[in-house]
Coordinates of C-alpha atoms and ligand atoms in Angstrom, one line a residue:
M1376 CA -17.4 52.8 -69.5
S1377 CA -16.8 49.8 -71.8
N1378 CA -16.8 46.6 -69.7
S1379 CA -15.6 44.3 -72.5
Y1380 CA -12.1 45.8 -72.1
I1381 CA -11.9 44.2 -68.7
I1382 CA -13.8 40.9 -69.1
P1383 CA -12.9 39.4 -72.5
N1384 CA -15.8 38.8 -74.9
S1385 CA -14.8 35.1 -75.2
V1386 CA -15.4 34.7 -71.4
L1387 CA -18.7 36.5 -71.6
D1388 CA -19.8 34.2 -74.4
E1389 CA -18.7 31.1 -72.5
L1390 CA -20.9 32.3 -69.6
R1391 CA -23.9 33.1 -71.8
A1392 CA -23.7 29.7 -73.3
I1393 CA -24.1 28.0 -69.9
V1394 CA -27.5 29.6 -69.2
G1395 CA -28.8 30.0 -72.7
P1396 CA -30.6 33.0 -74.3
Q1397 CA -33.3 33.2 -71.5
G1398 CA -30.7 33.1 -68.7
Y1399 CA -28.9 36.4 -68.9
Y1400 CA -29.3 40.2 -69.3
D1401 CA -26.7 42.2 -71.2
T1402 CA -28.6 45.3 -72.4
V1403 CA -28.2 48.6 -70.6
V1404 CA -31.9 48.7 -69.6
D1405 CA -32.1 45.1 -68.3
I1406 CA -28.8 45.5 -66.3
E1407 CA -29.6 48.8 -64.7
P1408 CA -31.5 47.5 -61.6
F1409 CA -28.5 45.3 -60.7
L1410 CA -26.0 48.1 -60.7
T1411 CA -27.1 49.7 -57.4
D1412 CA -28.0 48.5 -53.9
H1413 CA -31.3 49.1 -52.1
R1414 CA -30.2 52.3 -50.4
R1415 CA -28.4 53.6 -53.6
L1416 CA -25.2 54.0 -51.7
Y1417 CA -23.1 52.6 -54.6
K1418 CA -23.5 52.5 -58.4
G1419 CA -21.3 50.0 -60.2
N1420 CA -21.0 48.6 -63.7
T1421 CA -21.2 45.2 -65.2
A1422 CA -21.3 43.7 -68.7
L1423 CA -23.5 40.7 -67.7
V1424 CA -26.2 39.6 -65.3
L1425 CA -26.5 35.8 -65.3
R1426 CA -29.8 34.2 -64.2
P1427 CA -29.1 30.5 -63.6
A1428 CA -32.0 28.2 -63.1
T1429 CA -30.2 25.2 -61.5
T1430 CA -27.3 24.5 -59.1
D1431 CA -25.4 22.9 -62.0
E1432 CA -25.6 26.1 -64.0
V1433 CA -24.3 28.1 -60.9
S1434 CA -21.5 25.5 -60.6
R1435 CA -20.4 25.8 -64.2
I1436 CA -20.5 29.6 -64.1
L1437 CA -18.3 29.8 -61.0
N1438 CA -15.9 27.3 -62.6
V1439 CA -15.5 29.6 -65.6
C1440 CA -15.2 32.7 -63.5
N1441 CA -12.6 31.1 -61.2
R1442 CA -10.5 30.0 -64.2
H1443 CA -10.5 33.5 -65.7
Q1444 CA -10.4 35.3 -62.3
V1445 CA -13.6 37.2 -63.0
G1446 CA -15.3 38.7 -59.8
V1447 CA -18.8 37.5 -59.0
V1448 CA -21.5 39.4 -57.2
P1449 CA -24.5 37.3 -56.0
A1450 CA -27.8 39.1 -56.0
G1451 CA -30.9 38.1 -54.0
G1452 CA -33.9 40.4 -53.5
N1453 CA -31.6 43.4 -53.3
T1454 CA -33.1 44.6 -50.0
G1455 CA -29.8 44.5 -48.1
Y1456 CA -28.7 47.7 -46.3
C1457 CA -24.9 47.6 -46.7
G1458 CA -24.3 47.7 -50.4
G1459 CA -23.5 44.0 -50.7
T1460 CA -25.1 43.6 -54.2
A1461 CA -23.5 46.5 -56.0
P1462 CA -20.8 45.4 -58.5
A1463 CA -17.5 47.4 -58.6
E1464 CA -17.4 50.6 -60.7
D1465 CA -14.7 49.4 -63.0
G1466 CA -16.9 46.7 -64.7
S1467 CA -14.6 43.9 -63.7
Q1468 CA -17.3 41.8 -62.0
I1469 CA -20.4 39.9 -63.2
V1470 CA -23.7 39.7 -61.3
I1471 CA -25.5 36.4 -60.6
S1472 CA -29.2 36.9 -59.9
M1473 CA -30.6 34.0 -57.9
A1474 CA -34.2 34.8 -58.8
K1475 CA -34.8 31.7 -61.1
L1476 CA -33.6 29.2 -58.5
K1477 CA -37.0 29.1 -56.7
K1478 CA -38.2 25.6 -56.3
I1479 CA -39.7 24.4 -53.0
R1480 CA -37.9 21.1 -53.3
H1481 CA -39.4 19.2 -50.3
V1482 CA -41.6 19.8 -47.3
D1483 CA -41.5 17.3 -44.5
P1484 CA -44.1 18.1 -41.8
L1485 CA -43.1 14.9 -39.8
N1486 CA -39.5 16.0 -39.6
N1487 CA -40.5 19.7 -39.3
T1488 CA -38.2 20.7 -42.2
M1489 CA -38.4 22.1 -45.7
T1490 CA -35.8 22.2 -48.4
V1491 CA -36.0 25.3 -50.7
E1492 CA -33.9 26.9 -53.3
A1493 CA -32.1 30.1 -52.5
G1494 CA -34.1 32.4 -54.8
C1495 CA -37.4 31.7 -53.1
V1496 CA -38.9 34.9 -51.7
L1497 CA -39.2 34.8 -47.9
A1498 CA -43.0 35.3 -48.0
E1499 CA -43.3 32.3 -50.4
V1500 CA -41.3 30.1 -47.9
Q1501 CA -43.5 31.2 -45.1
Q1502 CA -46.6 30.4 -47.2
A1503 CA -45.3 27.0 -48.1
A1504 CA -44.8 26.2 -44.5
E1505 CA -48.2 27.4 -43.6
S1506 CA -49.8 25.2 -46.3
V1507 CA -48.8 22.2 -44.1
E1508 CA -49.8 23.9 -40.9
R1509 CA -46.2 24.8 -39.9
L1510 CA -44.5 28.0 -39.2
F1511 CA -41.2 29.3 -40.7
P1512 CA -40.7 32.1 -38.2
L1513 CA -38.2 34.5 -39.9
S1514 CA -40.1 37.7 -40.3
L1515 CA -38.9 41.0 -41.8
G1516 CA -40.4 44.2 -43.2
S1517 CA -38.9 43.2 -46.6
E1518 CA -40.3 39.7 -46.6
G1519 CA -42.3 40.3 -49.8
S1520 CA -39.1 40.8 -51.8
C1521 CA -36.0 39.5 -50.0
Q1522 CA -34.9 35.9 -50.8
I1523 CA -34.1 33.1 -48.4
G1524 CA -30.5 32.9 -49.9
G1525 CA -30.1 36.6 -49.1
N1526 CA -31.5 36.1 -45.6
L1527 CA -29.0 33.3 -45.0
S1528 CA -26.1 35.3 -46.5
T1529 CA -26.9 38.3 -44.2
N1530 CA -28.0 36.1 -41.2
A1531 CA -31.0 38.3 -41.0
G1532 CA -32.7 39.0 -37.7
G1533 CA -36.2 40.6 -37.7
T1534 CA -39.1 40.6 -35.3
A1535 CA -39.2 37.0 -34.0
V1536 CA -35.6 36.5 -32.9
L1537 CA -36.6 36.7 -29.3
R1538 CA -38.3 33.3 -29.5
Y1539 CA -36.9 31.6 -32.6
G1540 CA -33.4 33.1 -33.0
M1541 CA -31.6 34.6 -36.0
T1542 CA -31.7 33.0 -39.5
R1543 CA -28.6 30.9 -38.5
D1544 CA -30.7 29.2 -35.8
L1545 CA -33.3 28.1 -38.4
V1546 CA -31.0 26.2 -40.7
L1547 CA -30.2 22.5 -40.7
G1548 CA -28.5 22.0 -44.0
L1549 CA -27.1 23.9 -47.0
E1550 CA -26.1 23.3 -50.6
V1551 CA -23.4 25.7 -51.6
V1552 CA -21.4 26.2 -54.8
L1553 CA -17.8 27.0 -54.0
A1554 CA -15.6 29.5 -55.8
D1555 CA -14.1 26.8 -58.1
G1556 CA -17.5 25.4 -59.0
Q1557 CA -17.5 22.4 -56.6
V1558 CA -20.9 21.7 -55.0
L1559 CA -20.9 21.2 -51.2
N1560 CA -23.9 19.0 -50.6
D1561 CA -24.9 19.3 -46.9
L1562 CA -28.7 19.4 -47.3
S1563 CA -29.2 17.5 -44.1
G1564 CA -32.5 17.4 -42.2
L1565 CA -30.7 16.0 -39.1
R1566 CA -30.9 17.7 -35.8
K1567 CA -28.0 15.7 -34.4
N1568 CA -24.8 15.4 -36.4
N1569 CA -21.5 15.8 -34.7
T1570 CA -19.2 14.8 -37.5
G1571 CA -16.5 17.5 -37.5
Y1572 CA -16.3 21.2 -38.2
D1573 CA -19.5 23.2 -38.7
L1574 CA -19.0 24.4 -42.3
R1575 CA -22.5 25.5 -42.9
N1576 CA -22.2 28.3 -40.3
L1577 CA -19.3 29.8 -42.2
F1578 CA -21.5 30.4 -45.3
I1579 CA -24.3 31.8 -43.2
G1580 CA -23.6 35.6 -42.8
A1581 CA -20.7 35.5 -45.3
E1582 CA -22.6 37.8 -47.7
G1583 CA -21.5 35.9 -50.8
T1584 CA -17.8 36.1 -50.1
L1585 CA -17.2 32.4 -49.6
G1586 CA -19.6 30.7 -52.1
I1587 CA -23.1 30.9 -53.5
I1588 CA -25.9 29.3 -51.4
T1589 CA -28.2 27.5 -53.8
A1590 CA -30.5 25.6 -51.4
V1591 CA -31.2 25.2 -47.7
T1592 CA -33.0 22.8 -45.4
L1593 CA -34.9 24.9 -42.9
K1594 CA -36.5 24.2 -39.5
L1595 CA -40.2 24.4 -39.2
F1596 CA -42.3 25.0 -36.0
P1597 CA -45.9 24.4 -34.9
L1598 CA -48.2 27.0 -36.4
P1599 CA -49.4 29.5 -33.8
R1600 CA -53.1 29.5 -33.5
T1601 CA -53.6 32.2 -30.9
H1602 CA -51.8 35.5 -30.6
A1603 CA -51.8 38.2 -27.9
T1604 CA -50.6 41.4 -29.5
A1605 CA -50.3 44.7 -27.6
L1606 CA -49.1 48.2 -28.1
I1607 CA -47.8 49.5 -24.8
A1608 CA -47.1 53.1 -23.8
L1609 CA -44.1 53.7 -21.5
Q1610 CA -42.2 56.6 -19.9
N1611 CA -38.7 55.5 -20.9
P1612 CA -36.5 52.6 -22.1
T1613 CA -35.7 51.6 -18.5
A1614 CA -39.4 50.8 -18.0
A1615 CA -39.4 48.8 -21.3
V1616 CA -36.4 46.7 -20.1
N1617 CA -38.1 46.0 -16.7
L1618 CA -41.4 45.2 -18.5
L1619 CA -39.6 42.7 -20.8
S1620 CA -38.1 41.0 -17.8
S1621 CA -41.5 40.7 -16.0
L1622 CA -43.3 39.5 -19.1
R1623 CA -40.7 36.9 -19.8
A1624 CA -41.0 35.6 -16.3
A1625 CA -44.8 35.5 -16.6
S1626 CA -45.2 34.1 -20.1
G1627 CA -42.1 32.0 -20.5
D1628 CA -41.1 31.3 -24.1
S1629 CA -44.5 32.3 -25.6
L1630 CA -43.1 35.9 -25.9
T1631 CA -42.2 36.3 -29.6
T1632 CA -41.8 40.0 -30.2
F1633 CA -40.7 43.0 -28.1
E1634 CA -40.0 46.0 -30.2
L1635 CA -39.2 49.5 -28.9
M1636 CA -40.4 52.7 -30.6
P1637 CA -40.1 56.3 -29.7
R1638 CA -43.0 58.8 -30.2
I1639 CA -41.3 60.4 -33.2
A1640 CA -41.3 57.0 -35.1
I1641 CA -45.1 56.7 -34.6
E1642 CA -45.6 60.3 -35.8
L1643 CA -43.6 59.6 -39.0
V1644 CA -45.7 56.5 -39.7
L1645 CA -49.0 58.3 -39.0
K1646 CA -47.8 61.1 -41.3
H1647 CA -46.5 59.1 -44.2
I1648 CA -48.2 55.7 -44.3
Q1649 CA -51.8 55.4 -45.4
G1650 CA -54.2 53.3 -43.4
T1651 CA -52.5 53.9 -40.0
S1652 CA -53.9 55.6 -37.0
D1653 CA -52.9 56.2 -33.4
P1654 CA -54.4 53.5 -31.2
F1655 CA -54.2 55.8 -28.2
T1656 CA -55.9 59.1 -27.5
H1657 CA -52.8 60.6 -25.9
A1658 CA -49.2 60.8 -27.1
Y1659 CA -46.6 59.0 -24.9
P1660 CA -42.8 59.2 -25.0
W1661 CA -42.1 55.5 -25.8
Y1662 CA -43.9 52.5 -27.0
V1663 CA -43.4 48.7 -27.2
L1664 CA -45.1 46.4 -29.7
M1665 CA -45.2 43.0 -28.0
E1666 CA -46.6 39.7 -29.2
A1667 CA -47.0 36.3 -27.5
S1668 CA -48.2 33.3 -29.4
S1669 CA -49.2 29.7 -28.8
A1670 CA -49.9 26.7 -31.0
R1671 CA -52.8 25.9 -28.6
N1672 CA -56.3 26.9 -29.7
D1673 CA -57.4 28.6 -26.5
S1674 CA -57.5 32.0 -24.9
T1675 CA -55.1 31.2 -22.1
I1676 CA -52.3 33.3 -23.6
E1677 CA -54.5 36.4 -24.0
D1678 CA -55.6 36.0 -20.3
D1679 CA -52.0 35.6 -19.2
I1680 CA -50.8 38.7 -21.1
T1681 CA -53.8 40.7 -19.9
T1682 CA -53.1 39.8 -16.3
S1683 CA -49.3 40.5 -16.7
L1684 CA -50.0 43.9 -18.2
A1685 CA -52.5 44.8 -15.4
T1686 CA -49.8 43.8 -12.8
A1687 CA -47.2 45.8 -14.7
Q1688 CA -49.5 48.9 -14.7
E1689 CA -50.0 48.6 -10.9
Q1690 CA -46.2 48.4 -10.5
G1691 CA -45.9 51.6 -12.6
L1692 CA -44.0 49.9 -15.4
L1693 CA -46.4 51.1 -18.1
L1694 CA -48.6 54.1 -18.8
D1695 CA -51.2 52.6 -21.1
A1696 CA -51.8 49.6 -23.3
V1697 CA -54.0 48.5 -26.2
L1698 CA -54.5 44.7 -26.6
A1699 CA -55.6 43.8 -30.2
N1700 CA -59.1 42.4 -30.0
S1701 CA -59.3 41.3 -33.7
E1702 CA -57.0 40.2 -36.5
A1703 CA -57.7 43.6 -38.1
Q1704 CA -56.5 45.4 -35.1
R1705 CA -53.5 43.1 -34.7
S1706 CA -52.4 43.9 -38.3
L1707 CA -52.9 47.6 -37.7
L1708 CA -50.5 47.5 -34.7
W1709 CA -48.0 45.6 -36.8
R1710 CA -48.4 48.0 -39.7
I1711 CA -47.2 50.8 -37.4
R1712 CA -44.0 48.9 -36.5
E1713 CA -43.2 47.5 -39.9
N1714 CA -43.5 50.8 -41.7
I1715 CA -41.0 52.8 -39.6
P1716 CA -38.2 52.2 -42.2
E1717 CA -40.5 53.3 -45.0
A1718 CA -41.8 56.3 -43.2
Q1719 CA -38.2 57.4 -42.4
R1720 CA -37.2 57.0 -46.1
V1721 CA -40.2 59.0 -47.3
D1722 CA -39.4 61.7 -44.8
G1723 CA -36.0 62.2 -46.3
G1724 CA -33.7 59.3 -45.2
S1725 CA -31.5 59.0 -42.3
I1726 CA -28.0 58.4 -41.0
K1727 CA -28.3 54.8 -39.8
H1728 CA -26.7 52.7 -37.1
D1729 CA -27.5 49.0 -36.5
I1730 CA -26.0 48.2 -33.2
S1731 CA -26.5 45.7 -30.4
V1732 CA -25.5 45.8 -26.7
T1733 CA -26.7 43.7 -23.8
I1734 CA -30.4 44.2 -23.0
S1735 CA -29.5 45.5 -19.5
D1736 CA -27.2 48.2 -21.0
I1737 CA -29.9 49.5 -23.5
P1738 CA -31.3 52.4 -21.3
Q1739 CA -27.9 53.8 -20.5
F1740 CA -26.7 53.3 -24.1
I1741 CA -29.7 55.2 -25.4
K1742 CA -29.0 58.1 -23.0
E1743 CA -25.3 58.3 -23.9
G1744 CA -25.9 57.8 -27.7
T1745 CA -28.6 60.5 -27.7
A1746 CA -26.3 63.0 -25.9
L1747 CA -23.6 62.3 -28.5
C1748 CA -25.9 62.8 -31.5
E1749 CA -27.4 65.9 -30.0
Q1750 CA -23.9 67.3 -29.6
L1751 CA -22.7 66.4 -33.1
A1752 CA -25.9 67.1 -35.0
P1753 CA -28.2 69.2 -32.9
E1754 CA -30.4 69.8 -35.9
G1755 CA -31.1 66.0 -36.5
R1756 CA -34.1 64.1 -35.3
I1757 CA -33.0 61.0 -33.3
I1758 CA -35.2 57.9 -34.0
V1759 CA -34.0 55.0 -31.9
Y1760 CA -36.1 51.9 -32.4
G1761 CA -35.9 48.2 -32.8
H1762 CA -35.6 44.8 -31.4
L1763 CA -35.2 45.5 -27.7
G1764 CA -36.0 41.9 -26.9
D1765 CA -32.7 41.0 -28.6
G1766 CA -30.7 44.0 -27.4
S1767 CA -30.6 45.3 -31.0
L1768 CA -31.3 49.0 -31.9
H1769 CA -31.6 51.0 -35.1
F1770 CA -30.1 54.2 -33.9
N1771 CA -31.0 56.5 -36.7
I1772 CA -30.8 60.2 -37.1
N1773 CA -33.1 61.9 -39.6
A1774 CA -32.4 65.2 -41.3
P1775 CA -34.3 68.2 -39.9
A1776 CA -38.0 68.3 -41.1
Q1777 CA -38.5 70.1 -44.4
A1778 CA -34.7 70.8 -44.6
T1779 CA -33.6 72.7 -47.7
Q1780 CA -31.3 70.8 -50.0
V1781 CA -28.3 72.7 -48.6
A1782 CA -29.3 72.0 -45.0
R1783 CA -29.8 68.4 -45.8
A1784 CA -26.5 68.1 -47.5
A1785 CA -24.8 69.8 -44.5
F1786 CA -26.5 67.3 -42.2
M1787 CA -25.6 64.2 -44.3
N1788 CA -21.9 65.5 -44.3
K1789 CA -21.9 64.7 -40.6
A1790 CA -22.5 61.0 -41.3
E1791 CA -18.9 60.0 -40.9
S1792 CA -18.4 61.7 -37.5
L1793 CA -21.7 60.4 -36.2
H1794 CA -20.8 56.8 -37.3
R1795 CA -17.4 57.1 -35.6
A1796 CA -18.8 58.4 -32.4
M1797 CA -21.7 55.9 -32.2
H1798 CA -19.5 53.0 -33.1
D1799 CA -16.8 54.0 -30.6
L1800 CA -19.6 54.2 -28.0
T1801 CA -20.8 50.7 -29.0
A1802 CA -17.3 49.4 -28.7
Q1803 CA -17.1 50.8 -25.1
Y1804 CA -20.2 48.8 -24.4
H1805 CA -18.6 45.6 -26.0
G1806 CA -21.5 45.7 -28.4
S1807 CA -21.7 45.0 -32.2
I1808 CA -21.5 47.6 -35.0
S1809 CA -23.7 45.4 -37.1
A1810 CA -26.4 43.6 -35.2
E1811 CA -28.3 42.3 -38.2
H1812 CA -27.7 44.0 -41.5
G1813 CA -24.2 42.8 -42.1
I1814 CA -21.0 44.5 -43.4
G1815 CA -21.3 44.6 -47.2
R1816 CA -19.2 47.3 -48.7
L1817 CA -20.5 50.0 -46.2
K1818 CA -18.8 48.7 -43.1
V1819 CA -15.6 47.2 -44.4
E1820 CA -13.5 49.9 -42.7
D1821 CA -15.5 49.7 -39.5
L1822 CA -15.1 45.9 -39.3
A1823 CA -11.3 46.3 -39.7
R1824 CA -11.3 48.9 -37.0
Y1825 CA -13.5 47.3 -34.4
K1826 CA -13.2 43.5 -34.8
D1827 CA -10.8 41.5 -32.7
K1828 CA -7.5 41.3 -34.6
V1829 CA -7.1 37.6 -34.2
A1830 CA -10.7 37.0 -35.4
L1831 CA -10.0 39.2 -38.5
Q1832 CA -6.8 37.2 -39.3
L1833 CA -8.8 33.9 -39.1
M1834 CA -11.5 35.4 -41.3
R1835 CA -8.9 36.3 -43.9
D1836 CA -7.3 32.8 -43.7
I1837 CA -10.8 31.3 -44.2
K1838 CA -11.4 33.5 -47.2
R1839 CA -8.1 32.5 -48.8
T1840 CA -8.9 28.8 -48.3
F1841 CA -12.4 29.0 -49.7
D1842 CA -11.7 31.5 -52.5
P1843 CA -7.9 31.6 -53.3
N1844 CA -8.5 33.8 -56.4
G1845 CA -10.6 36.3 -54.6
I1846 CA -13.5 36.1 -57.0
M1847 CA -16.4 35.9 -54.5
N1848 CA -18.0 39.3 -54.0
P1849 CA -14.7 41.1 -54.0
G1850 CA -14.5 44.3 -51.8
K1851 CA -17.3 43.2 -49.5
V1852 CA -16.9 42.3 -45.8
L1853 CA -13.1 42.0 -45.6
K1854 CA -10.2 44.2 -46.7
M1855 CA -7.7 41.5 -47.9
Ligands
LIG274 P1 -29.6 40.9 -51.1 O1 -29.7 42.3 -50.7 O2 -29.8 40.6 -52.5 O3 -28.1 40.4 -50.7 C1 -27.5 40.6 -49.5 C2 -26.1 40.0 -49.5 O4 -26.1 38.6 -49.6 C3 -25.2 40.5 -50.6 O5 -23.9 40.6 -50.2 C4 -25.4 39.4 -51.7 O6 -24.2 39.3 -52.5 C5 -25.5 38.1 -50.8 N1 -26.3 37.1 -51.4 C6 -27.6 37.2 -51.8 N2 -28.1 35.9 -52.1 C7 -27.0 35.1 -52.0 C8 -26.8 33.7 -52.2 N3 -27.8 32.9 -52.6 N4 -25.6 33.1 -51.9 C9 -24.6 33.9 -51.5 N5 -24.7 35.2 -51.3 C10 -25.9 35.8 -51.5 N6 -32.8 42.9 -42.1 C11 -32.8 42.3 -40.8 O7 -31.9 41.6 -40.5 N7 -33.9 42.6 -40.0 C12 -34.9 43.3 -40.3 O8 -35.8 43.5 -39.5 C13 -34.9 43.9 -41.6 N8 -36.0 44.7 -42.0 C14 -35.9 45.2 -43.2 C15 -37.0 46.0 -43.6 C16 -37.0 46.6 -44.9 C17 -38.2 47.4 -45.3 C18 -35.9 46.5 -45.8 C19 -35.9 47.1 -47.1 C20 -34.8 45.7 -45.4 C21 -34.8 45.1 -44.1 N9 -33.8 44.3 -43.7 C22 -33.8 43.7 -42.5 C23 -32.6 44.1 -44.6 C24 -32.7 43.0 -45.6 O9 -34.0 42.8 -46.0 C25 -32.1 41.7 -45.2 O10 -30.7 41.9 -45.0 C26 -32.3 40.5 -46.1 O11 -31.8 39.3 -45.5 C27 -31.6 40.6 -47.5 O12 -32.1 39.6 -48.4 P2 -32.0 39.9 -50.0 O13 -32.4 38.6 -50.6 O14 -32.6 41.1 -50.3 O15 -30.4 40.0 -50.1
LIG275 C1 -36.2 47.1 -39.0 O1 -36.0 46.5 -38.0 O2 -37.2 47.7 -39.3 C2 -35.0 47.1 -40.0 O3 -34.1 46.1 -39.7 C3 -34.4 48.4 -40.0 C4 -34.7 49.2 -41.2 O4 -35.3 48.7 -42.1 O5 -34.1 50.3 -41.3
LIG276 ZN1 -34.2 45.5 -37.7

């Protein structure tokens, strides 16, 4: 498909001139990685990928695009799960890669804040905080490649939400380029500022549909010096929910992570991921990876957790537990949890659901969801795991082991009916059909179906106010 029929060459030249010869890709080979999303759900076309290095360049680009009504797709680390970064098939949109905006602008350990540009990779942000003995707590399996701008735009969750909250909770200020090129400068390091509407929270989680985030002021926390990390074996999710409640009561807010995993997830990791091994000698039906941490340099936290786990075992809440006794063992336990998505991918991919319900509803939801999936796709392997401490589950169904291509295709054809059944169930529980991965292009129809109608109308009104020409990531999040 020839893209230049849709975006005039004169406009493409105007855009190239803003960033200079080192600031764009326009050959087939260079553009290729920007045409598809992480899960390869969509494959689009574009004539140009721009790679601005400054906020001013982003501003001038959007000004040109807005004047000529050219659609713009922001691209971060491209690890998102909902197809948010794939441009449209008709070639009518350009891509803006944020990878060159990657300065750590300012670190202020006294104020416990840092200001970084949107293209910084999450792991680099964590390291910059650590270099001044502070913690930036957002933690995801994709942290080696996702960008902080992408994290903000998806309001990412991850494995430390229980203690520190979602990405939204870690932000004090933003710099955003609006659709017409104006720059909203709200890079505040203030913790108190009640001066009108909270604009920054509109851009967080907007998936690039309201503007491009170019920089952010983040909250930092004391660097934990001691961790107590355990893999706990349990009979069922009810035991896990009760254990969470008793651990929280015993250890207060030191509990950082509480992740539920079924046996099948552990088996997939052991099978596909090198350097992993089962910490137990027996197989158990369910597991929890828990971690508590403290900025104090003493062993109190480990003693507290050991005592709490012993009490829980006496009460019959858990079957067995392994407490990490070295940093190497701690990372081994984490390796098991963090590699579940990769193990599922290697095993042949899955039909995914990213839902949340209240923590107290989790056991019954898992029961009913499992029954539904068994009825609709009895050949599938149900792998329910995730952030139990936040009421958030990845309710995935893998194709049968070693399925033929035909059997796999037949299984994947059931995706739509499984999504409908699982999302209807989630709605019955007043839950969310996207706990942490966003809407992107994948869940546009679902959002329209399940979101409160008044909320949807307000969202459309906001979109029209911020982006009257509809150039910002068109076709994502909202059906206009
Ligand atoms: P991208 O995929 O590049 O973009 C995501 C969306 O944001 C797109 O719509 C894009 O247009 C928009 N966007 C990107 N940058 C900007 C910007 N600067 N301004 C405006 N819009 C922008 N997610 C979780 O929430 N929790 C997890 O535990 C988790 N674990 C994961 C583990 C693995 C192995 C993988 C592959 C993914 C995981 N994810 C998880 C999903 C993903 O990593 C997150 O959604 C992440 O926040 C996306 O960041 P990114 O930079 O890759 O964004
Ligand atoms: C996770 O929690 O591991 C991710 O959000 C889910 C995934 O990567 O599939
Ligand atoms: Zn997750």
